[in-house]
């Protein structure tokens, strides 16, 4: 059970405490907002707390308090209204504040692990439904080959005994349909999102909206992306989350191709509650069981990846990440390209396990000419061999039991 320190006005503290207790949140102590400043130098008072609930005001929220809470592993959750409160919390890197009138139930929802879905208790009469795994393929700006890697992995993972779906959730430059020679005017992910919002996206409906693609390994169900970038508002977070949940229920593996941007772009719009173009990418990485992070094998590509990887880690926490370096060749990095990349990623991002995908121009050109996965047109090419090894490692990782902090929190909550 999560324990919180509640530092709000006495008029609201009692009602909030009762609601939090009912929501499964233990209120460790109630303190006046004026005493919050002292917590920055009295860290022992934070002992046992998992979160601190305070007003989004300069008198309460300071850099010293944030640093003390960071060292103690205590999350700060601010309550406040208006642009000033939002700017203050963003400046301190604690996310947007909840409304000042938020209930204890709203606070309990915000305290759940980021990106973790709220799963209703199982219905004993319904039996146990098997849930598939979701892998999001991400990479920084600069065309490292996110879509190419996503298509090749999906094609190699599909099999007669393994249902695999490929979802194009890129709201900037969707490319899956073009790589596979499919029309992008079909229903695809946008229609799936609309049906999910209405609660009508079951297995049969998902099969109707997906386009089956026959590969050398098996049939791949593809949800093509939007055919114009201007349609990005159709992939709102709630809609996309519902569609991805339906894909989980209907497939053993679901691969999601996303755009590069991880910025919470509310700072560039006036409506703080408005739609966000990057929300689809953030939703997909928050929902993933594993991330495949793709980097381009050149100095600029590695530099962009190192910067973007830090942002990715900040978003996903301890979700496992598999790093694939694409377009490996000696030209831009000299003879020992792989060694230089390993050393750079180890030094700047503490990444030691790297998969290298060679720049196999002939095989990639043949795949582009026929609009097919590389494995279908050049099954023994170096690129296909490398991607096949990457796919095999993903299958091994998905089958191996992995206990993360998020899993332990879920187990503790269930117990």
Short mmCIF file of N, CA and C in Angstrom, two decimals, residues 37-103:
data_model
loop_
_atom_site.label_atom_id
_atom_site.label_comp_id
_atom_site.label_asym_id
_atom_site.label_seq_id
_atom_site.Cartn_x
_atom_site.Cartn_y
_atom_site.Cartn_z
N UNK A 37 7.96 23.66 3.95
CA UNK A 37 9.30 24.20 3.71
C UNK A 37 10.31 23.53 4.62
N UNK A 38 9.92 23.24 5.85
CA UNK A 38 10.85 22.62 6.78
C UNK A 38 11.25 21.21 6.42
N UNK A 39 10.45 20.54 5.58
CA UNK A 39 10.79 19.17 5.19
C UNK A 39 12.08 19.12 4.39
N UNK A 40 12.45 20.24 3.76
CA UNK A 40 13.68 20.26 2.97
C UNK A 40 14.91 20.04 3.82
N UNK A 41 14.84 20.36 5.12
CA UNK A 41 15.98 20.18 6.02
C UNK A 41 15.70 19.12 7.07
N UNK A 42 14.48 18.60 7.09
CA UNK A 42 14.13 17.54 8.04
C UNK A 42 13.69 16.30 7.26
N UNK A 43 14.65 15.72 6.56
CA UNK A 43 14.34 14.60 5.68
C UNK A 43 13.81 13.40 6.44
N UNK A 44 14.14 13.29 7.75
CA UNK A 44 13.68 12.14 8.51
C UNK A 44 12.16 12.09 8.61
N UNK A 45 11.49 13.25 8.47
CA UNK A 45 10.03 13.28 8.53
C UNK A 45 9.39 12.66 7.29
N UNK A 46 10.19 12.44 6.24
CA UNK A 46 9.68 11.81 5.03
C UNK A 46 9.78 10.28 5.09
N UNK A 47 10.41 9.77 6.14
CA UNK A 47 10.65 8.33 6.21
C UNK A 47 9.33 7.56 6.18
N UNK A 48 9.26 6.55 5.35
CA UNK A 48 8.07 5.72 5.24
C UNK A 48 7.05 6.20 4.23
N UNK A 49 7.24 7.41 3.70
CA UNK A 49 6.28 7.97 2.73
C UNK A 49 6.70 7.63 1.31
N UNK A 50 5.71 7.40 0.46
CA UNK A 50 5.98 7.19 -0.95
C UNK A 50 5.68 8.42 -1.79
N UNK A 51 4.87 9.34 -1.23
CA UNK A 51 4.49 10.54 -1.98
C UNK A 51 4.17 11.66 -0.99
N UNK A 52 4.32 12.88 -1.48
CA UNK A 52 4.00 14.08 -0.72
C UNK A 52 3.02 14.90 -1.53
N UNK A 53 1.84 15.18 -0.98
CA UNK A 53 0.80 15.94 -1.67
C UNK A 53 0.81 17.36 -1.12
N UNK A 54 1.08 18.34 -1.99
CA UNK A 54 1.22 19.74 -1.56
C UNK A 54 0.50 20.66 -2.53
N UNK A 55 0.22 21.90 -2.13
CA UNK A 55 -0.31 22.88 -3.09
C UNK A 55 0.77 23.30 -4.08
N UNK A 56 0.37 23.59 -5.31
CA UNK A 56 1.31 24.04 -6.34
C UNK A 56 1.54 25.53 -6.16
N UNK A 57 2.31 25.87 -5.13
CA UNK A 57 2.59 27.27 -4.78
C UNK A 57 4.08 27.42 -4.52
N UNK A 58 4.61 28.61 -4.84
CA UNK A 58 6.03 28.85 -4.64
C UNK A 58 6.43 28.72 -3.18
N UNK A 59 5.51 29.07 -2.27
CA UNK A 59 5.84 28.99 -0.85
C UNK A 59 6.06 27.56 -0.39
N UNK A 60 5.52 26.57 -1.12
CA UNK A 60 5.65 25.17 -0.74
C UNK A 60 6.69 24.43 -1.59
N UNK A 61 6.67 24.65 -2.89
CA UNK A 61 7.50 23.89 -3.81
C UNK A 61 8.79 24.63 -4.10
N UNK A 62 9.90 24.05 -3.70
CA UNK A 62 11.21 24.68 -3.91
C UNK A 62 12.19 23.65 -4.42
N UNK A 63 13.33 24.13 -4.93
CA UNK A 63 14.35 23.22 -5.39
C UNK A 63 14.93 22.37 -4.27
N UNK A 64 15.07 22.96 -3.08
CA UNK A 64 15.60 22.21 -1.94
C UNK A 64 14.66 21.08 -1.55
N UNK A 65 13.35 21.35 -1.55
CA UNK A 65 12.38 20.30 -1.22
C UNK A 65 12.42 19.19 -2.27
N UNK A 66 12.50 19.57 -3.55
CA UNK A 66 12.54 18.57 -4.61
C UNK A 66 13.76 17.67 -4.47
N UNK A 67 14.93 18.26 -4.17
CA UNK A 67 16.14 17.47 -4.03
C UNK A 67 16.06 16.54 -2.83
N UNK A 68 15.49 17.03 -1.72
CA UNK A 68 15.34 16.18 -0.54
C UNK A 68 14.41 15.00 -0.83
N UNK A 69 13.31 15.28 -1.51
CA UNK A 69 12.36 14.21 -1.85
C UNK A 69 12.99 13.22 -2.83
N UNK A 70 13.79 13.71 -3.77
CA UNK A 70 14.47 12.82 -4.71
C UNK A 70 15.40 11.86 -3.97
N UNK A 71 16.16 12.40 -3.02
CA UNK A 71 17.09 11.54 -2.27
C UNK A 71 16.34 10.52 -1.42
N UNK A 72 15.17 10.90 -0.91
CA UNK A 72 14.39 10.00 -0.06
C UNK A 72 13.48 9.07 -0.85
N UNK A 73 13.43 9.25 -2.19
CA UNK A 73 12.57 8.41 -3.02
C UNK A 73 11.10 8.73 -2.83
N UNK A 74 10.79 9.99 -2.56
CA UNK A 74 9.41 10.42 -2.32
C UNK A 74 8.93 11.23 -3.52
N UNK A 75 7.80 10.86 -4.07
CA UNK A 75 7.24 11.57 -5.22
C UNK A 75 6.44 12.77 -4.75
N UNK A 76 6.58 13.89 -5.44
CA UNK A 76 5.82 15.11 -5.13
C UNK A 76 4.63 15.18 -6.07
N UNK A 77 3.44 15.34 -5.50
CA UNK A 77 2.22 15.50 -6.27
C UNK A 77 1.59 16.83 -5.87
N UNK A 78 1.50 17.76 -6.83
CA UNK A 78 1.03 19.11 -6.54
C UNK A 78 -0.42 19.29 -6.97
N UNK A 79 -1.14 20.12 -6.22
CA UNK A 79 -2.53 20.45 -6.52
C UNK A 79 -2.62 21.94 -6.80
N UNK A 80 -3.17 22.31 -7.94
CA UNK A 80 -3.29 23.73 -8.26
C UNK A 80 -3.96 23.95 -9.60
N UNK A 81 -4.45 25.17 -9.82
CA UNK A 81 -5.15 25.52 -11.05
C UNK A 81 -4.41 26.64 -11.77
N UNK A 82 -4.61 26.71 -13.08
CA UNK A 82 -4.12 27.83 -13.86
C UNK A 82 -2.73 27.64 -14.43
N UNK A 83 -2.37 28.47 -15.40
CA UNK A 83 -1.06 28.37 -16.06
C UNK A 83 0.12 28.54 -15.11
N UNK A 84 -0.03 29.41 -14.09
CA UNK A 84 1.09 29.65 -13.17
C UNK A 84 1.46 28.37 -12.42
N UNK A 85 0.44 27.63 -11.96
CA UNK A 85 0.72 26.38 -11.26
C UNK A 85 1.38 25.37 -12.19
N UNK A 86 0.91 25.29 -13.45
CA UNK A 86 1.50 24.36 -14.41
C UNK A 86 2.95 24.72 -14.71
N UNK A 87 3.23 26.01 -14.88
CA UNK A 87 4.61 26.42 -15.15
C UNK A 87 5.52 26.09 -13.97
N UNK A 88 5.03 26.27 -12.75
CA UNK A 88 5.84 26.00 -11.57
C UNK A 88 6.21 24.53 -11.47
N UNK A 89 5.23 23.66 -11.65
CA UNK A 89 5.52 22.23 -11.53
C UNK A 89 6.41 21.74 -12.66
N UNK A 90 6.22 22.28 -13.87
CA UNK A 90 7.08 21.87 -14.98
C UNK A 90 8.52 22.32 -14.76
N UNK A 91 8.68 23.50 -14.16
CA UNK A 91 10.03 24.01 -13.89
C UNK A 91 10.79 23.07 -12.96
N UNK A 92 10.05 22.44 -12.07
CA UNK A 92 10.69 21.52 -11.12
C UNK A 92 10.65 20.08 -11.61
N UNK A 93 10.10 19.84 -12.82
CA UNK A 93 10.14 18.51 -13.41
C UNK A 93 9.28 17.48 -12.73
N UNK A 94 8.14 17.89 -12.17
CA UNK A 94 7.27 16.92 -11.49
C UNK A 94 5.96 16.70 -12.23
N UNK A 95 5.87 17.18 -13.46
CA UNK A 95 4.65 16.96 -14.24
C UNK A 95 3.58 17.98 -13.94
N UNK A 96 2.48 17.88 -14.66
CA UNK A 96 1.38 18.82 -14.49
C UNK A 96 0.68 18.61 -13.15
N UNK A 97 0.21 19.69 -12.53
CA UNK A 97 -0.51 19.52 -11.25
C UNK A 97 -1.91 18.98 -11.47
N UNK A 98 -2.44 18.34 -10.46
CA UNK A 98 -3.85 17.99 -10.46
C UNK A 98 -4.66 19.21 -10.11
N UNK A 99 -5.95 19.28 -10.50
CA UNK A 99 -6.77 20.43 -10.11
C UNK A 99 -6.81 20.59 -8.59
N UNK A 100 -6.92 21.82 -8.15
CA UNK A 100 -6.97 22.08 -6.70
C UNK A 100 -8.15 21.38 -6.05
N UNK A 101 -9.21 21.13 -6.83
CA UNK A 101 -10.40 20.48 -6.29
C UNK A 101 -10.37 18.96 -6.46
N UNK A 102 -9.21 18.40 -6.81
CA UNK A 102 -9.12 16.97 -7.06
C UNK A 102 -9.56 16.17 -5.83
N UNK A 103 -10.25 15.07 -6.08
CA UNK A 103 -10.70 14.20 -4.99
C UNK A 103 -9.58 13.22 -4.61
#
